[in-house]
Amino acid sequence: MSANKQGKGEKQGSFWKELPILIVIALVLAFIIKTWVVQAFYIPSKSMEDTLLVGDRVLVNKLVYQIRDIERGDIVVFNGSGSWDEENSVEVEEPANPIAHGFTWVGQQIGAKPTGKDYIKRVIGVPGDTVECCDSENRVLVNDEPLDETYLYPGSQSTHTEFGPIEVPEGRLWLMGDHRERSYDSRLHQDDPGGGSVSEESVEGRAFVLIWPVDRFETFSTPDTFSELEERTESASTAAAALPLALGTVAAVPVHRTGRGLGKRLLSRFRSQRVAGSGR
């Protein structure tokens, strides 16, 4: 009996000795995953209603933009420092002691608390796009094509005010919230550095799934209006690329025919001269 008790005591002692090491390993792995792979993000404001509500948690893919470019319609988390002023950033209360600070840090890593420095918005324009508002139906236009934004907060379209046309600079993005009346986005940052746009480098990742609360679980895909815009843009680009070839072909036909006619006349004249010369 004493041997069994001794064995159990040694196991329990070993567990408590290894626990700090396991905690450190878990924190290191969490830091690596959060920094380079995926991170949970807490929704701190109403700017993305009804797509995202205050207190929702989303997962942000940090690898996707290593594989593909940022696309219109993506919901992205980014750092607005250097492009947007800080007037409307969420203030995070400074913890009173180191223990509270530790809990706050852990909460931020798992998306339970806001960081106070990150924003979440939808990509409306990518580099080279021209964005403006509004058409006769008060819709936002991208490259002269109106967006049918079915994801907007009810009544948002009626709150649109005119802006643009604005060409999105190289390496930058035009971003807007889904609740247009409550979103302090690119439209209202036009006097800031970047003219309202933000750097692609400031994007931390793409929000791809809503994980909390569980009854609102949802994955995010590209809205149809952006898929249609992409198709129309590609068609226009293809047509533009084909235009020089078409014009060259049209121009080549009369030139070719003129050349053939001239060649026939020269050949006929040459033959006539040969016949006349042989007659002498």
mmCIF file of C-alpha atoms in Angstrom:
data_model
loop_
_atom_site.group_PDB
_atom_site.id
_atom_site.type_symbol
_atom_site.label_atom_id
_atom_site.label_comp_id
_atom_site.label_asym_id
_atom_site.label_seq_id
_atom_site.Cartn_x
_atom_site.Cartn_y
_atom_site.Cartn_z
ATOM 1 C CA MET A 1 0.000 0.000 0.000
ATOM 2 C CA SER A 2 2.771 2.402 0.890
ATOM 3 C CA ALA A 3 4.484 1.685 -2.448
ATOM 4 C CA ASN A 4 1.264 2.508 -4.330
ATOM 5 C CA LYS A 5 0.816 5.748 -2.401
ATOM 6 C CA GLN A 6 4.422 6.656 -3.083
ATOM 7 C CA GLY A 7 3.955 5.994 -6.795
ATOM 8 C CA LYS A 8 0.830 8.176 -6.943
ATOM 9 C CA GLY A 9 2.622 10.925 -5.051
ATOM 10 C CA GLU A 10 5.519 10.860 -7.509
ATOM 11 C CA LYS A 11 3.120 11.091 -10.485
ATOM 12 C CA GLN A 12 1.273 14.027 -8.945
ATOM 13 C CA GLY A 13 4.562 15.749 -8.160
ATOM 14 C CA SER A 14 5.774 15.155 -11.714
ATOM 15 C CA PHE A 15 2.545 16.679 -13.126
ATOM 16 C CA TRP A 16 2.905 19.886 -11.094
ATOM 17 C CA LYS A 17 6.546 20.172 -12.101
ATOM 18 C CA GLU A 18 5.665 19.765 -15.808
ATOM 19 C CA LEU A 19 2.619 22.073 -15.706
ATOM 20 C CA PRO A 20 4.596 25.345 -16.040
ATOM 21 C CA ILE A 21 6.478 23.870 -19.014
ATOM 22 C CA LEU A 22 3.188 22.817 -20.670
ATOM 23 C CA ILE A 23 1.750 26.300 -20.113
ATOM 24 C CA VAL A 24 4.811 27.925 -21.682
ATOM 25 C CA ILE A 25 4.650 25.562 -24.679
ATOM 26 C CA ALA A 26 0.927 26.271 -25.105
ATOM 27 C CA LEU A 27 1.528 30.031 -24.993
ATOM 28 C CA VAL A 28 4.383 29.795 -27.511
ATOM 29 C CA LEU A 29 2.244 27.722 -29.900
ATOM 30 C CA ALA A 30 -0.666 30.133 -29.449
ATOM 31 C CA PHE A 31 1.634 33.066 -30.224
ATOM 32 C CA ILE A 32 2.986 31.373 -33.365
ATOM 33 C CA ILE A 33 -0.491 30.470 -34.621
ATOM 34 C CA LYS A 34 -1.877 33.926 -33.806
ATOM 35 C CA THR A 35 1.046 35.712 -35.479
ATOM 36 C CA TRP A 36 1.345 33.734 -38.717
ATOM 37 C CA VAL A 37 -1.646 31.421 -39.219
ATOM 38 C CA VAL A 38 -5.021 32.359 -37.747
ATOM 39 C CA GLN A 39 -6.254 34.760 -35.075
ATOM 40 C CA ALA A 40 -9.574 35.295 -33.335
ATOM 41 C CA PHE A 41 -10.834 38.877 -33.495
ATOM 42 C CA TYR A 42 -13.418 40.626 -31.311
ATOM 43 C CA ILE A 43 -15.931 42.937 -33.052
ATOM 44 C CA PRO A 44 -15.865 46.204 -31.077
ATOM 45 C CA SER A 45 -18.240 48.471 -33.044
ATOM 46 C CA LYS A 46 -21.444 48.644 -35.093
ATOM 47 C CA SER A 47 -19.732 49.527 -38.379
ATOM 48 C CA MET A 48 -20.227 46.059 -39.930
ATOM 49 C CA GLU A 49 -23.835 45.411 -38.851
ATOM 50 C CA ASP A 50 -25.759 43.225 -39.637
ATOM 51 C CA THR A 51 -22.947 41.077 -41.037
ATOM 52 C CA LEU A 52 -21.093 41.379 -37.724
ATOM 53 C CA LEU A 53 -22.491 42.560 -34.398
ATOM 54 C CA VAL A 54 -20.750 44.028 -31.365
ATOM 55 C CA GLY A 55 -19.303 41.161 -29.335
ATOM 56 C CA ASP A 56 -19.092 38.713 -32.250
ATOM 57 C CA ARG A 57 -15.856 36.765 -32.687
ATOM 58 C CA VAL A 58 -14.395 35.933 -36.089
ATOM 59 C CA LEU A 59 -11.383 33.944 -37.200
ATOM 60 C CA VAL A 60 -8.902 35.763 -39.420
ATOM 61 C CA ASN A 61 -6.811 33.849 -41.961
ATOM 62 C CA LYS A 62 -3.300 35.332 -41.983
ATOM 63 C CA LEU A 63 -1.889 33.086 -44.713
ATOM 64 C CA VAL A 64 -4.382 33.612 -47.516
ATOM 65 C CA TYR A 65 -2.756 36.783 -48.858
ATOM 66 C CA GLN A 66 0.560 34.998 -49.155
ATOM 67 C CA ILE A 67 -1.169 32.851 -51.794
ATOM 68 C CA ARG A 68 -3.504 35.282 -53.559
ATOM 69 C CA ASP A 69 -4.174 39.007 -53.862
ATOM 70 C CA ILE A 70 -6.703 40.876 -51.740
ATOM 71 C CA GLU A 71 -10.020 40.868 -53.599
ATOM 72 C CA ARG A 72 -13.080 43.094 -53.697
ATOM 73 C CA GLY A 73 -15.692 41.924 -51.215
ATOM 74 C CA ASP A 74 -13.201 40.448 -48.724
ATOM 75 C CA ILE A 75 -13.785 41.327 -45.069
ATOM 76 C CA VAL A 76 -10.349 42.244 -43.734
ATOM 77 C CA VAL A 77 -8.756 43.122 -40.413
ATOM 78 C CA PHE A 78 -6.077 45.801 -40.699
ATOM 79 C CA ASN A 79 -4.063 48.312 -38.725
ATOM 80 C CA GLY A 80 -5.078 51.864 -39.642
ATOM 81 C CA SER A 81 -2.023 53.556 -38.123
ATOM 82 C CA GLY A 82 -0.384 55.921 -40.580
ATOM 83 C CA SER A 83 -3.410 56.043 -42.891
ATOM 84 C CA TRP A 84 -6.398 56.771 -40.657
ATOM 85 C CA ASP A 85 -6.456 59.039 -37.639
ATOM 86 C CA GLU A 86 -7.144 57.521 -34.245
ATOM 87 C CA GLU A 87 -10.230 59.545 -33.275
ATOM 88 C CA ASN A 88 -12.603 56.620 -33.668
ATOM 89 C CA SER A 89 -10.434 53.751 -32.495
ATOM 90 C CA VAL A 90 -11.780 51.659 -29.630
ATOM 91 C CA GLU A 91 -10.185 52.608 -26.320
ATOM 92 C CA VAL A 92 -8.943 49.700 -24.230
ATOM 93 C CA GLU A 93 -8.668 50.382 -20.522
ATOM 94 C CA GLU A 94 -5.131 49.880 -19.233
ATOM 95 C CA PRO A 95 -5.003 47.008 -16.695
ATOM 96 C CA ALA A 96 -4.325 48.094 -13.127
ATOM 97 C CA ASN A 97 -1.791 45.355 -12.306
ATOM 98 C CA PRO A 98 0.397 42.734 -14.025
ATOM 99 C CA ILE A 99 -2.078 39.910 -13.380
ATOM 100 C CA ALA A 100 -4.963 41.855 -14.952
ATOM 101 C CA HIS A 101 -2.639 42.790 -17.810
ATOM 102 C CA GLY A 102 -1.921 39.103 -18.387
ATOM 103 C CA PHE A 103 -5.621 38.236 -18.512
ATOM 104 C CA THR A 104 -6.235 41.123 -20.927
ATOM 105 C CA TRP A 105 -3.417 39.943 -23.199
ATOM 106 C CA VAL A 106 -4.723 36.372 -23.240
ATOM 107 C CA GLY A 107 -8.241 37.673 -23.951
ATOM 108 C CA GLN A 108 -6.941 39.655 -26.918
ATOM 109 C CA GLN A 109 -5.135 36.637 -28.324
ATOM 110 C CA ILE A 110 -8.250 34.469 -28.261
ATOM 111 C CA GLY A 111 -10.550 37.237 -29.479
ATOM 112 C CA ALA A 112 -12.375 37.773 -26.188
ATOM 113 C CA LYS A 113 -11.299 41.422 -25.901
ATOM 114 C CA PRO A 114 -10.645 44.226 -28.418
ATOM 115 C CA THR A 115 -7.070 45.287 -29.142
ATOM 116 C CA GLY A 116 -7.955 48.949 -29.688
ATOM 117 C CA LYS A 117 -5.723 49.316 -32.752
ATOM 118 C CA ASP A 118 -7.305 47.085 -35.404
ATOM 119 C CA TYR A 119 -10.215 47.775 -37.729
ATOM 120 C CA ILE A 120 -12.475 45.433 -39.683
ATOM 121 C CA LYS A 121 -14.070 46.574 -42.968
ATOM 122 C CA ARG A 122 -15.062 45.278 -46.393
ATOM 123 C CA VAL A 123 -12.829 45.805 -49.445
ATOM 124 C CA ILE A 124 -14.695 47.862 -52.040
ATOM 125 C CA GLY A 125 -11.861 48.956 -54.330
ATOM 126 C CA VAL A 126 -8.453 47.446 -55.102
ATOM 127 C CA PRO A 127 -5.451 49.183 -56.723
ATOM 128 C CA GLY A 128 -6.384 50.828 -60.021
ATOM 129 C CA ASP A 129 -10.145 50.831 -59.350
ATOM 130 C CA THR A 130 -12.198 54.014 -59.577
ATOM 131 C CA VAL A 131 -14.764 54.320 -56.771
ATOM 132 C CA GLU A 132 -17.521 56.894 -56.438
ATOM 133 C CA CYS A 133 -21.031 57.554 -55.211
ATOM 134 C CA CYS A 134 -23.740 57.679 -56.275
ATOM 135 C CA ASP A 135 -25.811 56.593 -59.289
ATOM 136 C CA SER A 136 -29.517 57.380 -59.776
ATOM 137 C CA GLU A 137 -30.388 54.626 -57.262
ATOM 138 C CA ASN A 138 -27.889 55.929 -54.684
ATOM 139 C CA ARG A 139 -25.541 52.993 -55.204
ATOM 140 C CA VAL A 140 -21.738 52.956 -54.943
ATOM 141 C CA LEU A 141 -19.965 52.483 -58.274
ATOM 142 C CA VAL A 142 -16.692 50.707 -58.979
ATOM 143 C CA ASN A 143 -15.221 51.277 -62.439
ATOM 144 C CA ASP A 144 -18.567 52.819 -63.482
ATOM 145 C CA GLU A 145 -20.412 49.631 -62.459
ATOM 146 C CA PRO A 146 -23.049 49.967 -59.683
ATOM 147 C CA LEU A 147 -22.856 47.553 -56.744
ATOM 148 C CA ASP A 148 -25.999 45.735 -55.595
ATOM 149 C CA GLU A 149 -24.928 45.414 -51.961
ATOM 150 C CA THR A 150 -27.439 42.977 -50.476
ATOM 151 C CA TYR A 151 -25.278 42.631 -47.340
ATOM 152 C CA LEU A 152 -25.811 46.247 -46.231
ATOM 153 C CA TYR A 153 -27.551 47.160 -42.990
ATOM 154 C CA PRO A 154 -31.221 47.946 -43.777
ATOM 155 C CA GLY A 155 -31.579 51.517 -45.015
ATOM 156 C CA SER A 156 -27.829 52.043 -45.495
ATOM 157 C CA GLN A 157 -28.094 52.808 -49.202
ATOM 158 C CA SER A 158 -30.398 55.768 -48.519
ATOM 159 C CA THR A 159 -27.729 57.304 -46.249
ATOM 160 C CA HIS A 160 -25.056 57.396 -48.959
ATOM 161 C CA THR A 161 -23.520 60.793 -49.689
ATOM 162 C CA GLU A 162 -21.573 61.753 -52.782
ATOM 163 C CA PHE A 163 -17.829 61.196 -53.063
ATOM 164 C CA GLY A 164 -15.323 60.699 -55.855
ATOM 165 C CA PRO A 165 -14.608 59.603 -58.436
ATOM 166 C CA ILE A 166 -11.416 58.462 -56.707
ATOM 167 C CA GLU A 167 -8.775 56.212 -58.254
ATOM 168 C CA VAL A 168 -7.361 53.790 -55.698
ATOM 169 C CA PRO A 169 -3.542 54.186 -55.700
ATOM 170 C CA GLU A 170 -1.162 51.318 -56.350
ATOM 171 C CA GLY A 171 -0.654 49.163 -53.258
ATOM 172 C CA ARG A 172 -3.707 50.576 -51.473
ATOM 173 C CA LEU A 173 -7.354 49.679 -50.794
ATOM 174 C CA TRP A 174 -10.691 51.478 -50.474
ATOM 175 C CA LEU A 175 -12.599 50.061 -47.483
ATOM 176 C CA MET A 176 -16.151 50.566 -46.220
ATOM 177 C CA GLY A 177 -18.339 49.156 -43.457
ATOM 178 C CA ASP A 178 -21.649 47.381 -44.088
ATOM 179 C CA HIS A 179 -23.541 49.776 -41.782
ATOM 180 C CA ARG A 180 -22.771 52.873 -43.813
ATOM 181 C CA GLU A 181 -24.345 55.403 -41.437
ATOM 182 C CA ARG A 182 -22.268 54.099 -38.500
ATOM 183 C CA SER A 183 -19.039 53.293 -40.314
ATOM 184 C CA TYR A 184 -16.111 55.702 -40.096
ATOM 185 C CA ASP A 185 -14.357 54.351 -43.179
ATOM 186 C CA SER A 186 -12.463 55.435 -46.321
ATOM 187 C CA ARG A 187 -15.149 57.967 -47.195
ATOM 188 C CA LEU A 188 -14.548 59.949 -44.000
ATOM 189 C CA HIS A 189 -10.757 59.625 -43.979
ATOM 190 C CA GLN A 190 -10.108 61.431 -47.255
ATOM 191 C CA ASP A 191 -8.257 64.232 -45.443
ATOM 192 C CA ASP A 192 -5.926 61.727 -43.768
ATOM 193 C CA PRO A 193 -2.678 60.377 -45.276
ATOM 194 C CA GLY A 194 -3.577 58.106 -48.187
ATOM 195 C CA GLY A 195 -6.710 60.071 -49.056
ATOM 196 C CA GLY A 196 -8.932 57.538 -47.314
ATOM 197 C CA SER A 197 -7.228 54.450 -48.696
ATOM 198 C CA VAL A 198 -5.101 52.110 -46.583
ATOM 199 C CA SER A 199 -1.960 50.206 -47.440
ATOM 200 C CA GLU A 200 -2.243 46.568 -48.494
ATOM 201 C CA GLU A 201 0.685 45.919 -46.159
ATOM 202 C CA SER A 202 -1.429 47.001 -43.169
ATOM 203 C CA VAL A 203 -3.908 44.157 -43.759
ATOM 204 C CA GLU A 204 -3.443 41.442 -41.159
ATOM 205 C CA GLY A 205 -5.750 38.889 -42.744
ATOM 206 C CA ARG A 206 -9.171 37.946 -44.091
ATOM 207 C CA ALA A 207 -12.102 37.209 -41.779
ATOM 208 C CA PHE A 208 -13.418 33.887 -43.050
ATOM 209 C CA VAL A 209 -15.747 32.547 -40.352
ATOM 210 C CA LEU A 210 -17.966 33.851 -37.541
ATOM 211 C CA ILE A 211 -17.427 31.507 -34.586
ATOM 212 C CA TRP A 212 -19.238 33.234 -31.710
ATOM 213 C CA PRO A 213 -22.016 33.249 -30.737
ATOM 214 C CA VAL A 214 -22.509 29.705 -31.977
ATOM 215 C CA ASP A 215 -26.083 30.320 -33.104
ATOM 216 C CA ARG A 216 -24.732 32.857 -35.626
ATOM 217 C CA PHE A 217 -21.999 30.598 -37.011
ATOM 218 C CA GLU A 218 -21.330 31.569 -40.614
ATOM 219 C CA THR A 219 -18.587 31.432 -43.224
ATOM 220 C CA PHE A 220 -17.903 34.467 -45.415
ATOM 221 C CA SER A 221 -17.744 34.222 -49.192
ATOM 222 C CA THR A 222 -17.445 36.845 -51.945
ATOM 223 C CA PRO A 223 -20.832 38.567 -52.474
ATOM 224 C CA ASP A 224 -22.372 38.009 -55.899
ATOM 225 C CA THR A 225 -22.142 41.693 -56.847
ATOM 226 C CA PHE A 226 -18.326 41.519 -56.716
ATOM 227 C CA SER A 227 -18.193 38.249 -58.684
ATOM 228 C CA GLU A 228 -20.287 39.898 -61.402
ATOM 229 C CA LEU A 229 -18.093 43.000 -61.294
ATOM 230 C CA GLU A 230 -14.996 40.817 -61.693
ATOM 231 C CA GLU A 231 -16.510 39.106 -64.748
ATOM 232 C CA ARG A 232 -17.455 42.418 -66.352
ATOM 233 C CA THR A 233 -14.021 43.875 -65.605
ATOM 234 C CA GLU A 234 -12.288 40.845 -67.115
ATOM 235 C CA SER A 235 -14.505 41.052 -70.201
ATOM 236 C CA ALA A 236 -13.721 44.748 -70.593
ATOM 237 C CA SER A 237 -9.980 44.060 -70.183
ATOM 238 C CA THR A 238 -10.114 41.285 -72.771
ATOM 239 C CA ALA A 239 -11.963 43.551 -75.190
ATOM 240 C CA ALA A 240 -9.457 46.350 -74.594
ATOM 241 C CA ALA A 241 -6.542 43.993 -75.188
ATOM 242 C CA ALA A 242 -8.145 42.656 -78.374
ATOM 243 C CA LEU A 243 -8.890 46.123 -79.792
ATOM 244 C CA PRO A 244 -5.368 46.870 -81.142
ATOM 245 C CA LEU A 245 -5.291 43.467 -82.865
ATOM 246 C CA ALA A 246 -8.738 44.047 -84.368
ATOM 247 C CA LEU A 247 -7.785 47.518 -85.603
ATOM 248 C CA GLY A 248 -4.545 46.145 -87.013
ATOM 249 C CA THR A 249 -6.439 43.415 -88.848
ATOM 250 C CA VAL A 250 -8.954 45.894 -90.285
ATOM 251 C CA ALA A 251 -6.162 48.176 -91.417
ATOM 252 C CA ALA A 252 -4.176 45.285 -92.859
ATOM 253 C CA VAL A 253 -6.952 44.168 -95.232
ATOM 254 C CA PRO A 254 -6.998 47.246 -97.500
ATOM 255 C CA VAL A 255 -3.208 47.511 -97.274
ATOM 256 C CA HIS A 256 -2.929 43.871 -98.313
ATOM 257 C CA ARG A 257 -5.384 44.338 -101.171
ATOM 258 C CA THR A 258 -3.650 47.542 -102.279
ATOM 259 C CA GLY A 259 -0.315 45.743 -102.208
ATOM 260 C CA ARG A 260 -1.694 42.851 -104.284
ATOM 261 C CA GLY A 261 -3.190 45.305 -106.830
ATOM 262 C CA LEU A 262 0.064 47.238 -107.072
ATOM 263 C CA GLY A 263 2.003 44.015 -107.469
ATOM 264 C CA LYS A 264 -0.244 42.855 -110.309
ATOM 265 C CA ARG A 265 0.102 46.185 -112.122
ATOM 266 C CA LEU A 266 3.889 46.162 -111.819
ATOM 267 C CA LEU A 267 4.064 42.549 -113.023
ATOM 268 C CA SER A 268 1.813 43.349 -116.001
ATOM 269 C CA ARG A 269 3.935 46.380 -116.913
ATOM 270 C CA PHE A 270 7.110 44.301 -116.660
ATOM 271 C CA ARG A 271 5.687 41.640 -118.976
ATOM 272 C CA SER A 272 4.576 44.301 -121.458
ATOM 273 C CA GLN A 273 8.065 45.763 -121.540
ATOM 274 C CA ARG A 274 9.580 42.312 -122.132
ATOM 275 C CA VAL A 275 7.226 41.674 -125.063
ATOM 276 C CA ALA A 276 7.965 45.072 -126.558
ATOM 277 C CA GLY A 277 11.708 44.509 -126.143
ATOM 278 C CA SER A 278 11.612 41.105 -127.821
ATOM 279 C CA GLY A 279 9.689 42.635 -130.754
ATOM 280 C CA ARG A 280 12.595 44.948 -131.458
#
